[in-house]
Short mmCIF file of C-alpha atoms in Angstrom, two decimals:
data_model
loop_
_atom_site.label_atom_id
_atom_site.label_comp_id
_atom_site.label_asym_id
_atom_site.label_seq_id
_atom_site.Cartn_x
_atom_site.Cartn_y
_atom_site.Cartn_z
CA UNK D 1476 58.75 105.72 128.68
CA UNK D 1477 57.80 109.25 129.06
CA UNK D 1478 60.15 112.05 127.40
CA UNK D 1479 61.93 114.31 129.45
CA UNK D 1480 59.90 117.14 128.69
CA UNK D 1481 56.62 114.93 129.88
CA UNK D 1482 58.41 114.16 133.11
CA UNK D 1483 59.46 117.57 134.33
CA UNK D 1484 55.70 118.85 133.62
CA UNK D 1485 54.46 116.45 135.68
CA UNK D 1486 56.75 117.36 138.56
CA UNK D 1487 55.85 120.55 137.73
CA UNK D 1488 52.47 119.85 138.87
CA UNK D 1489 52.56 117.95 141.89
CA UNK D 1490 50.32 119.31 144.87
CA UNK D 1491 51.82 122.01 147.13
CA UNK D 1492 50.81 119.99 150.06
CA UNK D 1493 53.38 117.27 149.70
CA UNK D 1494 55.55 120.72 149.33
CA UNK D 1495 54.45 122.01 152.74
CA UNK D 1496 53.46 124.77 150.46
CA UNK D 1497 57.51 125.76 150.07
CA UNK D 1498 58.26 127.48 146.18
CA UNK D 1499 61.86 126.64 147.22
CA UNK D 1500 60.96 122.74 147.86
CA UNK D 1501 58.91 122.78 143.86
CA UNK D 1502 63.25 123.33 143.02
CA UNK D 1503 64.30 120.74 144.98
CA UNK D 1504 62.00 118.73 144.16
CA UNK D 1505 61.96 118.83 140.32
CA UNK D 1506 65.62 118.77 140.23
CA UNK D 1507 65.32 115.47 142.25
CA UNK D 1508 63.42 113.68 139.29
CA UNK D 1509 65.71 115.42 136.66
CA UNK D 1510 68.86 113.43 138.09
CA UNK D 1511 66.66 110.38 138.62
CA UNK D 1512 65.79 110.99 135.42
CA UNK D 1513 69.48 110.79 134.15
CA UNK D 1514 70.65 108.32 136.13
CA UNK D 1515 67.96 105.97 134.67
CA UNK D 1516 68.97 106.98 130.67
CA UNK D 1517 72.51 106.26 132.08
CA UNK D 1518 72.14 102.95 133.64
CA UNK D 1519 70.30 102.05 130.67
CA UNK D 1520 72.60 103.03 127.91
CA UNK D 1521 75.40 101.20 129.83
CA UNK D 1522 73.45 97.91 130.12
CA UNK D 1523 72.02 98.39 126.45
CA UNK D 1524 74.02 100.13 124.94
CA UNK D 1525 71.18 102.71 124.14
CA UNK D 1526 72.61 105.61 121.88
CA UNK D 1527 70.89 108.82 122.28
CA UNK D 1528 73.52 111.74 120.76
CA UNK D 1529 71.81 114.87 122.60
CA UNK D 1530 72.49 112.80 125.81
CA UNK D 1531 75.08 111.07 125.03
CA UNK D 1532 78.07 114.06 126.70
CA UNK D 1533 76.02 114.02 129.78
CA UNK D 1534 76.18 110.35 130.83
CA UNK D 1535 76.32 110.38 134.35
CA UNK D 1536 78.40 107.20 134.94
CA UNK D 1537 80.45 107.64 132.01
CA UNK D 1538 83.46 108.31 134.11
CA UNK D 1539 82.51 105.15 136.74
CA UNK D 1540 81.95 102.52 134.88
CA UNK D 1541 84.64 101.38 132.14
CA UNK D 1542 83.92 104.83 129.71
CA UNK D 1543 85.89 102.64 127.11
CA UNK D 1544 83.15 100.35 126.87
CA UNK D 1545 80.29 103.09 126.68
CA UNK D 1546 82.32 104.36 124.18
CA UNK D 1547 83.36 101.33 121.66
CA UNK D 1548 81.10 101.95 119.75
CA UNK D 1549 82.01 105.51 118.57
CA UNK D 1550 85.65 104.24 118.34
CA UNK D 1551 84.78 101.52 116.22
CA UNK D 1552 82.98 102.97 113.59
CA UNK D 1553 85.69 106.47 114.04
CA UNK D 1554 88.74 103.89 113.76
CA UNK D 1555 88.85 103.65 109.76
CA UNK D 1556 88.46 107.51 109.62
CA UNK D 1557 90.86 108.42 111.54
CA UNK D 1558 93.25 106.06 110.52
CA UNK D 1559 92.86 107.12 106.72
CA UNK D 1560 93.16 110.78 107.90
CA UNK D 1561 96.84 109.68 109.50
CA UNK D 1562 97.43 107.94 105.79
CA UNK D 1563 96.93 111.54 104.42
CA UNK D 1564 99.12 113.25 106.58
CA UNK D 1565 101.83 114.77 104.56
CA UNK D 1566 104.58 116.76 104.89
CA UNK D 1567 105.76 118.75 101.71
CA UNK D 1568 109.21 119.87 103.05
CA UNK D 1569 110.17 116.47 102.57
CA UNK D 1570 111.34 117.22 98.67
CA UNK D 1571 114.87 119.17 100.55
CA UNK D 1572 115.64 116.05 101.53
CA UNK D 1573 118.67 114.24 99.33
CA UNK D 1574 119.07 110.35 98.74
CA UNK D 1575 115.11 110.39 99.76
CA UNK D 1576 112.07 108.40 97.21
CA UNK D 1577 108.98 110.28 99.20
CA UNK D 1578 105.47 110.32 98.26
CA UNK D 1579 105.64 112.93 100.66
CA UNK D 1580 103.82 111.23 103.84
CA UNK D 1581 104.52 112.23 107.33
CA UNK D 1582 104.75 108.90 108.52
CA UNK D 1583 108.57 108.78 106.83
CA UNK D 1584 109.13 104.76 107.65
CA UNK D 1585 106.18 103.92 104.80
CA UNK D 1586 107.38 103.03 101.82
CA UNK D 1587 106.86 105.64 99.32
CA UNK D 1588 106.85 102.99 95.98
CA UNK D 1589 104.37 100.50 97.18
CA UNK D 1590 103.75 98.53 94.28
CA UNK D 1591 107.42 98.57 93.12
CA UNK D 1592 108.44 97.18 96.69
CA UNK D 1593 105.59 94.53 96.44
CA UNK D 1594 106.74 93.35 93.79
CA UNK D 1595 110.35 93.33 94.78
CA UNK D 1596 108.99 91.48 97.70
CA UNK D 1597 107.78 88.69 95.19
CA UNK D 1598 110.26 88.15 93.03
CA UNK D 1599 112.87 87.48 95.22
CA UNK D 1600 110.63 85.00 97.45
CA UNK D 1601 109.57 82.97 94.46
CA UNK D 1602 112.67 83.73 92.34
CA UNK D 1603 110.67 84.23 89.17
CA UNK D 1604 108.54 87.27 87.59
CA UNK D 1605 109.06 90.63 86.32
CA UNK D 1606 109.35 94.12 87.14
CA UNK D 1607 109.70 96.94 84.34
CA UNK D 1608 110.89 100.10 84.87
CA UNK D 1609 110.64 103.04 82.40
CA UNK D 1610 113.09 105.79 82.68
CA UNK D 1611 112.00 109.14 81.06
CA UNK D 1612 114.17 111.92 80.66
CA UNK D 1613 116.40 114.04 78.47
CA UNK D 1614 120.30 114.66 77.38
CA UNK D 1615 120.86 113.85 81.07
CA UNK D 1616 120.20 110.17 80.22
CA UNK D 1617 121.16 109.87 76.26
CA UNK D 1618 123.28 107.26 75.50
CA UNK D 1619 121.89 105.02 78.38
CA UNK D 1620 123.76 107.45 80.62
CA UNK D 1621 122.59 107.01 84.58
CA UNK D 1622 119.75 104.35 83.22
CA UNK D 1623 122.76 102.07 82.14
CA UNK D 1624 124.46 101.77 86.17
CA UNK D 1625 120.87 101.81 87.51
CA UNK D 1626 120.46 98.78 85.37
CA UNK D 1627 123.31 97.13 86.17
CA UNK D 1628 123.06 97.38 89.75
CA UNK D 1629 118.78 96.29 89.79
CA UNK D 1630 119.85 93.45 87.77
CA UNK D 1631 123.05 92.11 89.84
CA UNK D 1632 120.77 92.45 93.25
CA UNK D 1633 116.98 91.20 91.93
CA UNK D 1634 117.92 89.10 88.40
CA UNK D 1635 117.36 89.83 85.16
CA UNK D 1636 119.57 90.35 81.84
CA UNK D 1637 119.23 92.17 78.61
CA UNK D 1638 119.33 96.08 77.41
CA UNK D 1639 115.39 96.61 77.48
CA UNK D 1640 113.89 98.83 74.53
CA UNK D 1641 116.18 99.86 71.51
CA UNK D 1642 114.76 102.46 68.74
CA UNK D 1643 115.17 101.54 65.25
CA UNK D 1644 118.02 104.02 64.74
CA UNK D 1645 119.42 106.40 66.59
CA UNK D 1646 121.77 109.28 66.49
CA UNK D 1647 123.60 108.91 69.68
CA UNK D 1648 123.57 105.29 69.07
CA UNK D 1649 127.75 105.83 68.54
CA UNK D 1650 128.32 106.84 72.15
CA UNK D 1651 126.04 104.38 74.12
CA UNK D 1652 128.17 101.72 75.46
CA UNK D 1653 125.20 99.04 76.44
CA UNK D 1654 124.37 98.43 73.06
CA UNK D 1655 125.26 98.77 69.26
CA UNK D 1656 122.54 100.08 66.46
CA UNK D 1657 123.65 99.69 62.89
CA UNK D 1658 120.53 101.17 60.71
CA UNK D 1659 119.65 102.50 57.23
CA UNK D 1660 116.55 103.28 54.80
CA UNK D 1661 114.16 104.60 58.08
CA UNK D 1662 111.94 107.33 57.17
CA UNK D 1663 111.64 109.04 60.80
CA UNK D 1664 108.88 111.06 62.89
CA UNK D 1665 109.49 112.43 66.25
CA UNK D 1666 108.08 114.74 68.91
CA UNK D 1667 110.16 117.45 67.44
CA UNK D 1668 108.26 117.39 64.35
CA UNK D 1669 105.02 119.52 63.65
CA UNK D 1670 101.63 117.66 63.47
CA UNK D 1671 103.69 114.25 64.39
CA UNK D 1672 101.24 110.94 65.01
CA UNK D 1673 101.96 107.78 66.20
CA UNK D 1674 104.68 107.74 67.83
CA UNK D 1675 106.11 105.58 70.63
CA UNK D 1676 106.91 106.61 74.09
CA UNK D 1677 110.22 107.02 72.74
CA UNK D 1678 109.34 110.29 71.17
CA UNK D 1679 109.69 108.22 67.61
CA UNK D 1680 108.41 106.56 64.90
CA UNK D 1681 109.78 104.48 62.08
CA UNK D 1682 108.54 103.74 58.59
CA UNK D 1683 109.81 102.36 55.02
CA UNK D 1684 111.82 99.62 53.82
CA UNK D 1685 114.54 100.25 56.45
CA UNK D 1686 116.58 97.54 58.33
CA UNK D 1687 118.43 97.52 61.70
CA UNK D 1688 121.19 95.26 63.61
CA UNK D 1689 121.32 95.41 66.95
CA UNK D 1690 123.60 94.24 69.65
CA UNK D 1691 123.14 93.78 73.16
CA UNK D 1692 126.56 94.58 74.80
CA UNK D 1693 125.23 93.67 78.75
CA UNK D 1694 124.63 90.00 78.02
CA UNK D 1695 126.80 87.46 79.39
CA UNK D 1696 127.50 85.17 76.42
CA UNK D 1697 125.35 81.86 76.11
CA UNK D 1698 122.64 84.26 78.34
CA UNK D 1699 119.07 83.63 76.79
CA UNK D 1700 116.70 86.35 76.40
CA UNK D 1701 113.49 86.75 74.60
CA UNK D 1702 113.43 89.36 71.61
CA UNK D 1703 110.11 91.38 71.16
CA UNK D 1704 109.17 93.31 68.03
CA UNK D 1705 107.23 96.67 68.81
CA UNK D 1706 105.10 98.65 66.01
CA UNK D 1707 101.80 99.91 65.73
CA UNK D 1708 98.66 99.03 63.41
CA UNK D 1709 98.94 97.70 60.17
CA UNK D 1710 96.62 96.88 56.83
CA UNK D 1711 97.40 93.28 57.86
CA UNK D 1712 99.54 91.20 55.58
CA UNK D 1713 102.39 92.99 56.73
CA UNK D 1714 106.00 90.97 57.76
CA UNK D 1715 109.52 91.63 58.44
CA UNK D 1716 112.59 89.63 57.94
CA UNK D 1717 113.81 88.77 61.03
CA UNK D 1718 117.65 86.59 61.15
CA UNK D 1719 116.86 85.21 57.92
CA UNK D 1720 113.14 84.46 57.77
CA UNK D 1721 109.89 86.14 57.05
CA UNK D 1722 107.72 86.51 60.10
CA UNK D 1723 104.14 87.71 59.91
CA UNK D 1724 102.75 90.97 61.79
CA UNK D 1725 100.18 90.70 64.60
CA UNK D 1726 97.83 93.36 64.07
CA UNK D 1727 95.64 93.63 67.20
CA UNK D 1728 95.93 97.65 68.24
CA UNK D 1729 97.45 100.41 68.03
CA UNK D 1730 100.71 99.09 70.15
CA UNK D 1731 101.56 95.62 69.26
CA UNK D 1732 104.48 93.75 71.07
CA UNK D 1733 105.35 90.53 68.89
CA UNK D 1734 107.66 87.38 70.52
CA UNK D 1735 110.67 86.80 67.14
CA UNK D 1736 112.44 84.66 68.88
CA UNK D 1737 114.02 83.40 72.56
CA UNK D 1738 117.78 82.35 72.30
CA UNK D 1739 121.05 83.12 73.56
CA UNK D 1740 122.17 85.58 70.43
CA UNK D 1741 123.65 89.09 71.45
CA UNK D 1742 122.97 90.41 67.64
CA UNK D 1743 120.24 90.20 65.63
CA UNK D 1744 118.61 91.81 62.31
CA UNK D 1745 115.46 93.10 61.16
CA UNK D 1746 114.10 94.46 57.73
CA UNK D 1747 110.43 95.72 57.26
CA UNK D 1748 108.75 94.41 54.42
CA UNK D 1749 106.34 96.46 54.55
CA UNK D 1750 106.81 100.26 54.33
CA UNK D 1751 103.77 101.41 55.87
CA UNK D 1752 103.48 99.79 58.84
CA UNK D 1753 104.95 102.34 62.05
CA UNK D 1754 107.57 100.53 63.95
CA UNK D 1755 109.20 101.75 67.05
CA UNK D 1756 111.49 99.41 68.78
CA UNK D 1757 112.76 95.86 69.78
CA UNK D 1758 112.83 94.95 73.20
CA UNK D 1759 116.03 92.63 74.87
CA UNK D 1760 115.07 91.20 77.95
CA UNK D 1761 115.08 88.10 80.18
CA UNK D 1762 111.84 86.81 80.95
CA UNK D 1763 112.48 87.10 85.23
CA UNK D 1764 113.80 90.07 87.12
CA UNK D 1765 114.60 93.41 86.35
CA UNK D 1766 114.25 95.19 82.39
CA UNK D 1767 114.92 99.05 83.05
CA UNK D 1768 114.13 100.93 79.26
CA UNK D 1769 116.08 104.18 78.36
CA UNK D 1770 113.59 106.60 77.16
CA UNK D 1771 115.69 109.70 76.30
CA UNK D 1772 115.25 112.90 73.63
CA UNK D 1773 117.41 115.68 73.70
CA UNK D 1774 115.96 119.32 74.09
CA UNK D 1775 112.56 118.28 75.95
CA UNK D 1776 110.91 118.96 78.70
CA UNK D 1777 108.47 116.72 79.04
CA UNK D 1778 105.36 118.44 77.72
CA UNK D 1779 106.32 116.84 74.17
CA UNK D 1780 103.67 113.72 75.54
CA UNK D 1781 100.81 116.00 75.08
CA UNK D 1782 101.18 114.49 71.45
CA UNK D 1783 100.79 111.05 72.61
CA UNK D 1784 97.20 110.01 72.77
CA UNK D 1785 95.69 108.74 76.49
CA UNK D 1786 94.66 105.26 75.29
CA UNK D 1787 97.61 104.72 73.34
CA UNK D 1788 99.51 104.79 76.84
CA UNK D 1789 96.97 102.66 77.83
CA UNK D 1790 97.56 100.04 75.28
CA UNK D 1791 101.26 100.35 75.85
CA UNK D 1792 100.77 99.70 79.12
CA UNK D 1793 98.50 96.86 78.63
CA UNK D 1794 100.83 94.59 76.30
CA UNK D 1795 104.08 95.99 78.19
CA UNK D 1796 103.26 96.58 81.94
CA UNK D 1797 105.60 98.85 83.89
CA UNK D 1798 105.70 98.40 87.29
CA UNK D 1799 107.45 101.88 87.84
CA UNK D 1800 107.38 104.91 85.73
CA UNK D 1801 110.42 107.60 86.18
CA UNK D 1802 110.54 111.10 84.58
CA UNK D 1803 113.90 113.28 85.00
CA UNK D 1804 113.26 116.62 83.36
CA UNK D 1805 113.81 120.39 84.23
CA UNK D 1806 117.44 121.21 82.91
CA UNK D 1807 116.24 122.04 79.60
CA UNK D 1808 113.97 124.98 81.69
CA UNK D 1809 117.06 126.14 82.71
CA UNK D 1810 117.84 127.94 79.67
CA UNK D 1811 117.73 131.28 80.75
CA UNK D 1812 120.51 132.98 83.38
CA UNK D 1813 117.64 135.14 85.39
CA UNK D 1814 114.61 132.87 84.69
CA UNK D 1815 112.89 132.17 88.07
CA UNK D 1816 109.56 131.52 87.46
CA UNK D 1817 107.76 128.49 86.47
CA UNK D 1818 104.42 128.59 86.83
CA UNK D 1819 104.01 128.27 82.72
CA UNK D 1820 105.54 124.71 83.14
CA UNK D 1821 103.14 123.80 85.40
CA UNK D 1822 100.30 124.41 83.45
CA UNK D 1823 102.05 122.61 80.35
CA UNK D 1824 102.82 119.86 81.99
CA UNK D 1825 100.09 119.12 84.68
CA UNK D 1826 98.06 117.61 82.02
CA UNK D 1827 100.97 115.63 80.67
CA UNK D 1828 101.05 114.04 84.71
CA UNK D 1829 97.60 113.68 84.62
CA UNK D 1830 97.40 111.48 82.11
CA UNK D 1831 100.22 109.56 82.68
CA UNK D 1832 98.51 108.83 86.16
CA UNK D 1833 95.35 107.87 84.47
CA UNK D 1834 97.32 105.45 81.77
CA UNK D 1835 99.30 103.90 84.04
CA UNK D 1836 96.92 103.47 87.33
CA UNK D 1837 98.70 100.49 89.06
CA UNK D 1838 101.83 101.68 88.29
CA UNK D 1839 104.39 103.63 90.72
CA UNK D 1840 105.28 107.44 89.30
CA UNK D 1841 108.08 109.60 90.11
CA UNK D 1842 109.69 112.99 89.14
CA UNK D 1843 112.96 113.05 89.40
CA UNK D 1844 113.79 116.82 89.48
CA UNK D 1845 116.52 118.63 87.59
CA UNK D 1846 119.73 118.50 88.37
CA UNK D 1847 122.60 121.46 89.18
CA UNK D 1848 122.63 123.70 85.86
CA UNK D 1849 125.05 127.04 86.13
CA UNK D 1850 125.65 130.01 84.36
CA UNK D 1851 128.62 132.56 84.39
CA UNK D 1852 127.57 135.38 86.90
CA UNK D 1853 129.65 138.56 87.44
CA UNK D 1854 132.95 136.16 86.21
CA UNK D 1855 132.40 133.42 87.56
CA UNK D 1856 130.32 130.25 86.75
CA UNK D 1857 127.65 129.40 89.47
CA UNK D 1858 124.09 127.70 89.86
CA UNK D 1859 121.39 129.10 88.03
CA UNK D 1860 119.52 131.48 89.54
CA UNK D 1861 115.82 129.76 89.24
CA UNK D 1862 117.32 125.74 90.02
CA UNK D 1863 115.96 125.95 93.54
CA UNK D 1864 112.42 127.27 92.45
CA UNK D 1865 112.44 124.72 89.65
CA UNK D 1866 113.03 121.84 91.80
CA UNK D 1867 110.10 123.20 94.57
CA UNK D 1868 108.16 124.05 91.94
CA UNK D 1869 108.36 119.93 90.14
CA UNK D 1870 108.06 118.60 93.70
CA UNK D 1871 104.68 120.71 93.68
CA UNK D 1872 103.59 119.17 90.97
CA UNK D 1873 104.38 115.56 92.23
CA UNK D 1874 102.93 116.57 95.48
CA UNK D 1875 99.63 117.81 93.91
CA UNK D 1876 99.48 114.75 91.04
CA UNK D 1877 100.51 112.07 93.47
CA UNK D 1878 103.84 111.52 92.29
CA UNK D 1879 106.61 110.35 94.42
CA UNK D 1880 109.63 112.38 94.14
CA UNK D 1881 113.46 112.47 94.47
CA UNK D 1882 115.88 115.46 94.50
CA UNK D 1883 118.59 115.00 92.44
CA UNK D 1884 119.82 118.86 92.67
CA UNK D 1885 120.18 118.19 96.38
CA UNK D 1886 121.71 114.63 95.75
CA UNK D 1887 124.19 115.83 93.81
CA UNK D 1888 125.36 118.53 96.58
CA UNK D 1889 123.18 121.27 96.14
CA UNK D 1890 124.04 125.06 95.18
CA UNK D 1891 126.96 124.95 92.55
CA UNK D 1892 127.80 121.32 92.54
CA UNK D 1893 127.94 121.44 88.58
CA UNK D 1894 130.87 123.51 89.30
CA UNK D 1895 132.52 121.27 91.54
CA UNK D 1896 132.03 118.34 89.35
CA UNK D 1897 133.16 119.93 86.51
CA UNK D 1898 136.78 120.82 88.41
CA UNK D 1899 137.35 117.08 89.72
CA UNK D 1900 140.54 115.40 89.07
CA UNK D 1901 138.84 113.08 87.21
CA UNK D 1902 136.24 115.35 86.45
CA UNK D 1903 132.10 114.00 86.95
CA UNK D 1904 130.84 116.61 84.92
CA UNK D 1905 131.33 118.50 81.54
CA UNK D 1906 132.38 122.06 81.42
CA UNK D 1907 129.26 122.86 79.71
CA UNK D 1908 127.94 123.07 83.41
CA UNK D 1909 124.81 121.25 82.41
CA UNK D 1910 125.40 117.38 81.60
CA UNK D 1911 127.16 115.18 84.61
CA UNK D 1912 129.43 112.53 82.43
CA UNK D 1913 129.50 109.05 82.61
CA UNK D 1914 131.75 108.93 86.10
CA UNK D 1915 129.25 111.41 87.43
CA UNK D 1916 125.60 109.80 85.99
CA UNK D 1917 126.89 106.13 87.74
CA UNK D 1918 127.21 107.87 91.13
CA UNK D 1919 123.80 109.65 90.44
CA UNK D 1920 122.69 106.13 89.53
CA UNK D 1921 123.78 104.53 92.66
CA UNK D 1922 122.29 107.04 94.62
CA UNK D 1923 118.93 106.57 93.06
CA UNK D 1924 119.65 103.17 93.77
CA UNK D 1925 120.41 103.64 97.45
CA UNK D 1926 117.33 104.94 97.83
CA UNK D 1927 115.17 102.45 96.36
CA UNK D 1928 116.99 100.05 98.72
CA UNK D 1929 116.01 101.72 101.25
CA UNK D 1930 112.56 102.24 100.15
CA UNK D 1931 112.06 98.26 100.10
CA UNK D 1932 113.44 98.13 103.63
CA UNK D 1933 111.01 99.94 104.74
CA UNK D 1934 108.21 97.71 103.63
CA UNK D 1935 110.15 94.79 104.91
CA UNK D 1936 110.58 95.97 108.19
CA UNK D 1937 106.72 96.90 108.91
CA UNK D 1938 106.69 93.36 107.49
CA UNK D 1939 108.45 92.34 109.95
CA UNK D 1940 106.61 94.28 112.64
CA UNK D 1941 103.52 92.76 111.63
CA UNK D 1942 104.09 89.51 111.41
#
């Protein structure tokens, strides 16, 4: 077939005398063979589907005959595009919003913790399997505060029993009302201390001829749970006397999580026999439904997990999945009256997100942002002057890292709802205007789990839908 170009030169040169010698006719004429011209390409891209882009917006039947046919093809192959480009729609003003888990998506009826809700999905079809939750934070959750209701209230809906992770020793260990740690002869390390190694995601390490009991005060009695030993590389040859007997140390990394025993006993002991080995923790936990671990240190901010090593979370994570990871931080920021500005803290701690995300790639991550912090101003006690810039600038950071995120300043009530909860009859905060108290952390708890609730009802319903 000859190209357009070929076709109107040869028009060009047809003899005048079939013109009757008329310039005017040469127009007509040549203009005639152009639109047979087109009409041709367009009869034959409809019955061919012949795809020619320079003449493909000047299709002369286009508009006749069924354009969403002539057309399909474009749509088809756009289709994925633009439906990934409606995935990515998002909508930062969604971190205002109290009682709301968002991953910040303008489509607000997607669930924003898709694994978590996948997996809630599964467990309670086949009634078996387990979901692990981490809960990082500070001296807003010491003492199992908030983390204990949380718990309670995952457990009662989706199964599960047992306290989760329990350091070797700890100081607040007095006030926590979910378990009991009696401890002695531990030589400690933690993220306070300068040119600290391995440590647990605790923030601690334990080593020497020290020995622990622990009790588990949420089991139901006659309630069996499996109890896992957690401690990190050894010379091999290494034990620990566990209720009683001598039990020999895996030593396969750098994180090793070791099964002592499965049975229905709330207390147990444990003495190391050997003083050099690092040991963090024991675990409590049933082997279906929900284990939520306490992670707490006083005084942080977060940034302290620049000292933990990238593929040490990565072992962690490989022996001791979590399904969700949660980080509460920011009051500790809060530690100046006229402070403001936080762009230092997101430079610190972007790399601490970073790798978290890269550790833990399968896993849900959240900030939870700081809660209401106040300060006496001109008399009178009132909400820190930088808590609203801290909380847009951590749901920046969750926005830009790919963190979901929840507002607990907002959940709480906003501007100066320290103060309020501090003046309750009974009272939900402490008059330190920083820490809620244990009346105030379960409503915060319920709240947090409201919303993941709701989260999973959204997945169910486009479940629904689809079906």
């Amino acid at each position: 077939m000859w190209g357009l170009a070929k076709l109107i030169k040869f028009a060009a040169r047809i003899p005048s005398k079939f013109m009757n010698h008329n310039r005017n006719w040469r127009v007509v004429t040549l203009l005639s063979v152009c639109f047979a011209v087109y009409i041709l390409f367009s009869v034959l891209a409809y019955a061919f589907h012949f795809d020619w882009k320079p003449f493909k917006n000047i299709n002369l039947i286009s508009e006749i005959i069924k354009p969403e046919l002539i057309n399909k093809k474009e749509e088809n192959s756009n289709f994925a595009d633009s439906e990934t480009k409606q995935n990515i729609k998002k909508n930062f003003e969604l971190y205002k919003k109290a009682d709301l888990i968002t991953n910040f998506s303008a489509e607000t009826n997607e669930a924003s913790l898709v694994h978590l809700v996948e997996k809630l999905d599964s467990l309670i079809k086949n009634k078996k399997g387990k979901i692990r939750i981490a809960y990082f934070g500070d001296s807003m959750i010491e003492g199992d505060l908030l983390t204990k209701k949380l718990r309670q209230l995952l457990q009662q809906k989706y199964g599960g029993n047992g306290v989760g992770f329990l350091p070797m020793q700890s100081k607040v260990a007095p006030i926590r009302e979910t378990s009991e740690i009696k401890a002695s002869g531990w030589s400690v390390t933690n993220f306070m201390d300068k040119g600290a190694t391995n440590m647990y995601i605790s923030g601690f390490s334990f080593k020497g001829a020290g020995n622990t009991s622990f009790t588990d005060k949420t089991l139901p009695h006659n309630t069996f749970t499996s109890k896992y030993l957690i401690f990190g590389r050894n010379s091999g040859g290494a034990t620990v006397r566990y209720d009683s007997q001598n039990i020999a140390l895996e030593n396969s990394g750098n994180v090793n999580r070791q099964l002592l025993s499965k049975d229905s006993l709330r207390t147990v002991s444990l003495k190391s026999n050997s003083p050099t080995t690092p040991f963090y923790g024991i675990s409590i936990e049933s082997d279906h439904g929900i284990i939520l671990d306490n992670y707490s240190f006083r005084g942080i901010t977060g940034v302290e997990f620049k000292k933990i090593d990238e593929n040490f979370l990565q072992e962690i994570q490989q022996k001791d999945q979590y399904d969700l990871v949660i980080m509460q931080y920011g009051v500790n920021l809060l530690f100046r009256p006229d402070d403001t500005e936080y762009s230092y803290y997101v430079k610190l701690m972007t790399p601490v997100l970073e790798k978290f995300k890269k550790a833990f790639p399968n896993s849900d991550l959240m900030m939870v942002s700081t809660a209401d912090r106040a300060f006496r101003y001109n008399g009178e006690f009132q909400s820190a002057k930088g808590v609203k810039n801290l909380v847009e600038t951590q749901a920046k950071m969750a926005f830009d890292n790919g963190f979901s995120f929840f507002n607990l300043f907002e959940t709480m009530g906003g501007e100066n709802s320290i103060v309020k909860w501090a003046s309750m009859e009974p009272p939900l905060a402490n008059k330190d205007y920083v820490h809620p108290n244990g009346r105030g952390t379960d409503i915060l708890a319920k709240h947090i789990f409201d919303a993941i609730i709701a989260d999973y009802k959204k997945f169910t319903s486009k479940k629904t839908v689809a079906q």
